[in-house]
Every structure is written in C-alpha cells, then in structure tokens.
Amino acid sequence: MLYAHPVLLIGLTGGIGSGKSTVAALLEARGALIVDADAIAREVVEPGSPTLALLVERFGPEILGPDGALNRSALANIAFASSELRKELESITHPAIGEVFFKRLAEAPADAVVVHDVPLLAESAGALARGYGAIVVVEAPKELRLLRLDGRGVPRADAEARMAAQATDEERREIATHVIDNQGDHDTLEYLIDGLWNDLLILRDENAALAAQAEELAP
C-alpha cells in the first residue's frame, strides 16, 4: 500500500464512541499532522464560501439558517431524499473538500506522517484506492461505546441508531492494516499508540526511499 510520495498518508477511522479522536490526539502529540475530514467538510461550506453559494443555488435558500449559515439538517432532508439528489450534493461538496485536502497534503513537510481522520472511511467507495500507506481502525466493545456516548449526553437510542448506520467492526477490519483495541485504560492506549507510531515511522522511511527511487528513475 506504499506509494511514491515523500509524505506518508495514513487513514484513521473507527465507529462512534470508539475513541478515534483520542487516538488522533495521541498521534498528533507524537508528531503526526492531523487532517480532519469532518472539519474540512464544515470549512468549505462556511458563510460566504463558493460551495455554500452553489448549494443554495441548487437546493434553495431554505437550507440556510437565520444567521446565513448552512442548516445541515435542512440540507440533509432535501438532499438525501433520493440517490440522485445525494449525488448532486456530492458533486458540489466533494471537489471542494478534495481541493482543501490536497492543499493540506501539499503543504505538509516532506518527512511528515499525515493522518487523515475519516469517520466513515470504511463506508466510502474506493477507500483502498486513495494512496494510504496504512489504515488504522480504532475499536471498542459496543456497550463501552454506548457508555462513553451516554457520558457525552447522547441518548442510547440515538447512539444505537448512529452505530447501525455505520460500518460494522468486521467491515472496518477488512480495510485495516492496524487495529487499535481501545477498551483498556489510558496508559494501555498510550502503550498501543507508541507501538503504532513506531510502525508508522518505519513506513514513512520506506515510503521516502520509494519516492527517492522513483525520482531517480524518472526521465
């Protein structure tokens, strides 16, 4: 899964309540550059953005709140009414998201380990064809995840519905190169991330060697 690019790109995913965000923070503390897919998706539709203007043009001003910001629920109610409308939504948002993502990747230092934090990576078509040097999946038992979400104020019924709408653990494992079992305490997780980080540094060095070799062979 290595590719000839000086930056090592890692996919990071996990079901709601698994602790993926905690893992991202621990990797960032070790030197990883985190690119948050959800944050980019929010950024490209901020008030005044070209993408928001295109969404309003296609789906109508009712997708805006009183403050002029995108009302995501209103947009979802319209755009997810059919597969055709959903594809139209994606045709507007995906290019904008991709542009920001590749800009962040291009700006990364040549020796960086870039972690692409993508909650629904396993649910995305072509997840394995994106040039990831590795895909890290964070797991935890369902009851523990529900307990964590309850601590965040998410009602159990809502949490279970969101879990049911996501990929299963088995489906996420099918694309994984590394699985982090996050059901232990914080010290255990730190230990696991130390091991993962060592693996990623080895991959980074191998990837850099491939990139250098490709450059030498280029006409």
Coordinates of C-alpha atoms in Angstrom, one line a residue:
M1 CA 0.0 0.0 0.0
L2 CA 3.0 2.3 -0.1
Y3 CA 3.2 4.9 -2.8
A4 CA 5.9 7.1 -4.3
H5 CA 5.2 10.3 -2.4
P6 CA 7.5 11.8 0.2
V7 CA 4.6 12.3 2.6
L8 CA 3.2 9.2 4.3
L9 CA -0.6 9.3 4.3
I10 CA -2.4 7.3 6.9
G11 CA -6.2 6.7 7.1
L12 CA -7.7 6.7 10.6
T13 CA -11.2 5.6 11.2
G14 CA -13.5 4.0 13.9
G15 CA -17.1 3.8 14.9
I16 CA -18.8 6.4 17.0
G17 CA -17.6 6.2 20.6
S18 CA -14.6 4.1 19.8
G19 CA -12.1 6.7 20.8
K20 CA -10.8 7.7 17.3
S21 CA -10.4 11.3 18.3
T22 CA -8.4 10.4 21.3
V23 CA -6.1 8.2 19.1
A24 CA -5.8 11.2 16.7
A25 CA -4.7 13.4 19.5
L26 CA -2.1 10.9 20.8
L27 CA -0.7 10.6 17.3
E28 CA -0.6 14.4 16.9
A29 CA 1.3 14.6 20.2
R30 CA 3.9 12.2 18.7
G31 CA 4.4 14.4 15.7
A32 CA 1.7 13.4 13.2
L33 CA -0.1 16.0 11.1
I34 CA -3.9 15.5 11.5
V35 CA -6.2 16.3 8.6
D36 CA -9.7 16.1 9.9
A37 CA -12.2 15.2 7.1
D38 CA -15.2 16.5 9.1
A39 CA -13.5 19.8 9.8
I40 CA -12.8 20.3 6.2
A41 CA -16.4 19.4 5.2
R42 CA -17.5 22.2 7.6
E43 CA -14.9 24.6 6.4
V44 CA -15.9 24.5 2.7
V45 CA -19.5 25.4 3.5
E46 CA -18.9 28.4 5.8
P47 CA -20.9 31.5 5.1
G48 CA -19.6 33.4 2.1
S49 CA -17.9 30.3 0.6
P50 CA -18.4 29.5 -3.1
T51 CA -19.5 26.0 -2.2
L52 CA -22.3 27.2 0.1
A53 CA -23.4 29.5 -2.7
L54 CA -23.6 26.6 -5.1
L55 CA -25.6 24.6 -2.6
V56 CA -28.1 27.4 -2.1
E57 CA -28.4 27.7 -5.9
R58 CA -29.2 24.0 -6.3
F59 CA -31.2 23.2 -3.2
G60 CA -32.8 26.6 -2.3
P61 CA -32.4 29.2 0.4
E62 CA -34.3 27.0 2.9
I63 CA -31.1 25.2 3.6
L64 CA -29.8 28.3 5.4
G65 CA -30.4 29.3 9.0
P66 CA -31.4 32.7 10.1
D67 CA -27.7 33.7 10.5
G68 CA -26.9 32.7 6.9
A69 CA -25.0 29.6 7.9
L70 CA -25.8 26.2 6.5
N71 CA -28.6 24.3 8.3
R72 CA -27.2 20.8 7.9
S73 CA -30.5 19.1 8.9
A74 CA -32.5 21.1 6.3
L75 CA -29.9 20.2 3.6
A76 CA -30.0 16.5 4.6
N77 CA -33.8 16.4 4.5
I78 CA -33.7 17.6 0.9
A79 CA -30.5 16.1 -0.5
F80 CA -30.9 12.6 1.0
A81 CA -34.5 12.2 -0.3
S82 CA -33.1 10.3 -3.3
S83 CA -29.9 8.9 -4.6
E84 CA -29.9 11.3 -7.5
L85 CA -30.1 14.4 -5.2
R86 CA -27.4 12.9 -2.9
K87 CA -25.1 12.5 -5.9
E88 CA -25.8 16.2 -6.8
L89 CA -24.8 17.2 -3.3
E90 CA -21.6 15.2 -3.5
S91 CA -20.8 16.6 -6.9
I92 CA -20.8 20.1 -5.3
T93 CA -19.1 19.3 -2.0
H94 CA -16.6 16.6 -2.8
P95 CA -14.4 18.6 -5.2
A96 CA -14.2 21.5 -2.7
I97 CA -13.3 19.1 0.1
G98 CA -10.7 17.4 -2.1
E99 CA -9.1 20.7 -3.1
V100 CA -8.6 21.6 0.6
F101 CA -7.4 18.1 1.5
F102 CA -4.7 18.1 -1.3
K103 CA -3.7 21.6 -0.4
R104 CA -3.0 20.5 3.2
L105 CA -1.2 17.4 1.9
A106 CA 1.0 19.6 -0.4
E107 CA 1.8 21.9 2.5
A108 CA 3.0 19.1 4.8
P109 CA 6.7 18.8 5.4
A110 CA 8.4 16.2 3.3
D111 CA 9.1 13.9 6.3
A112 CA 5.5 14.2 7.7
V113 CA 3.2 11.4 8.8
V114 CA -0.2 12.8 7.7
V115 CA -3.1 11.2 9.4
H116 CA -6.4 11.6 7.5
D117 CA -9.1 11.3 10.2
V118 CA -12.2 10.0 8.3
P119 CA -15.1 8.7 10.4
L120 CA -16.8 6.9 7.5
L121 CA -13.8 5.6 5.7
A122 CA -15.0 2.0 5.5
E123 CA -18.3 3.2 4.2
S124 CA -16.7 5.2 1.4
A125 CA -16.3 3.7 -2.1
G126 CA -12.7 3.2 -3.1
A127 CA -11.3 3.6 0.4
L128 CA -8.3 1.3 -0.5
A129 CA -7.5 3.3 -3.7
R130 CA -6.6 6.6 -2.0
G131 CA -2.9 6.1 -1.6
Y132 CA -2.9 5.4 2.1
G133 CA 0.3 3.9 3.4
A134 CA -1.7 2.3 6.2
I135 CA -5.3 2.3 7.6
V136 CA -5.7 2.4 11.3
V137 CA -9.0 1.2 12.8
V138 CA -10.0 2.0 16.4
E139 CA -12.3 -0.4 18.1
A140 CA -14.1 -0.8 21.4
P141 CA -17.0 -3.1 22.5
K142 CA -20.4 -1.8 21.8
E143 CA -21.5 -1.5 25.4
L144 CA -18.4 0.5 26.3
R145 CA -19.0 2.8 23.3
L146 CA -22.6 3.3 24.4
L147 CA -21.4 4.2 27.9
R148 CA -19.0 6.7 26.5
L149 CA -21.7 8.3 24.4
D150 CA -24.0 8.4 27.4
G151 CA -21.4 10.4 29.2
R152 CA -21.5 12.9 26.3
G153 CA -25.2 13.2 26.7
V154 CA -26.1 11.1 23.6
P155 CA -29.3 9.1 24.3
R156 CA -28.9 5.4 24.0
A157 CA -31.5 5.1 21.2
D158 CA -29.7 7.8 19.2
A159 CA -26.3 6.2 19.7
E160 CA -27.6 2.8 18.7
A161 CA -29.2 4.3 15.5
R162 CA -25.9 6.0 14.6
M163 CA -24.0 2.8 15.1
A164 CA -26.4 0.8 13.0
A165 CA -25.9 3.3 10.2
Q166 CA -22.1 2.9 10.2
A167 CA -20.0 0.0 9.0
T168 CA -19.6 -3.0 11.3
D169 CA -16.3 -3.8 13.1
E170 CA -15.8 -6.7 10.6
E171 CA -16.2 -4.3 7.6
R172 CA -13.7 -1.9 9.1
R173 CA -11.2 -4.7 9.8
E174 CA -11.4 -5.7 6.1
I175 CA -9.6 -2.4 5.1
A176 CA -7.4 -2.2 8.2
T177 CA -3.6 -2.6 8.3
H178 CA -3.6 -1.8 12.1
V179 CA -6.3 -2.3 14.7
I180 CA -6.2 -0.4 18.0
D181 CA -8.3 -2.1 20.7
N182 CA -9.4 0.8 22.8
Q183 CA -11.2 -0.9 25.7
G184 CA -8.5 -0.5 28.3
D185 CA -7.3 2.4 30.4
H186 CA -5.4 5.5 29.1
D187 CA -2.0 4.0 29.9
T188 CA -2.8 0.9 27.8
L189 CA -3.8 3.1 24.9
E190 CA -0.6 5.2 25.2
Y191 CA 1.4 1.9 25.0
L192 CA -0.5 0.8 21.9
I193 CA -0.1 4.1 20.2
D194 CA 3.7 4.0 20.9
G195 CA 3.8 0.7 19.0
L196 CA 1.7 2.1 16.2
W197 CA 3.8 5.2 15.9
N198 CA 7.0 3.1 15.6
D199 CA 5.4 1.2 12.8
L200 CA 4.3 4.4 11.1
L201 CA 7.8 5.8 11.3
I202 CA 9.2 2.7 9.6
L203 CA 6.6 3.0 6.9
R204 CA 7.5 6.7 6.5
D205 CA 11.1 5.9 5.9
E206 CA 10.3 3.1 3.5
N207 CA 7.9 5.4 1.7
A208 CA 10.6 8.2 1.4
A209 CA 13.0 5.6 0.0
L210 CA 10.5 4.6 -2.7
A211 CA 9.8 8.2 -3.5
A212 CA 13.6 8.9 -3.9
Q213 CA 14.0 5.8 -6.1
A214 CA 11.1 6.9 -8.3
E215 CA 12.6 10.4 -8.7
E216 CA 15.9 8.9 -9.7
L217 CA 14.3 6.7 -12.4
A218 CA 12.1 9.5 -13.7
P219 CA 13.2 10.7 -17.2

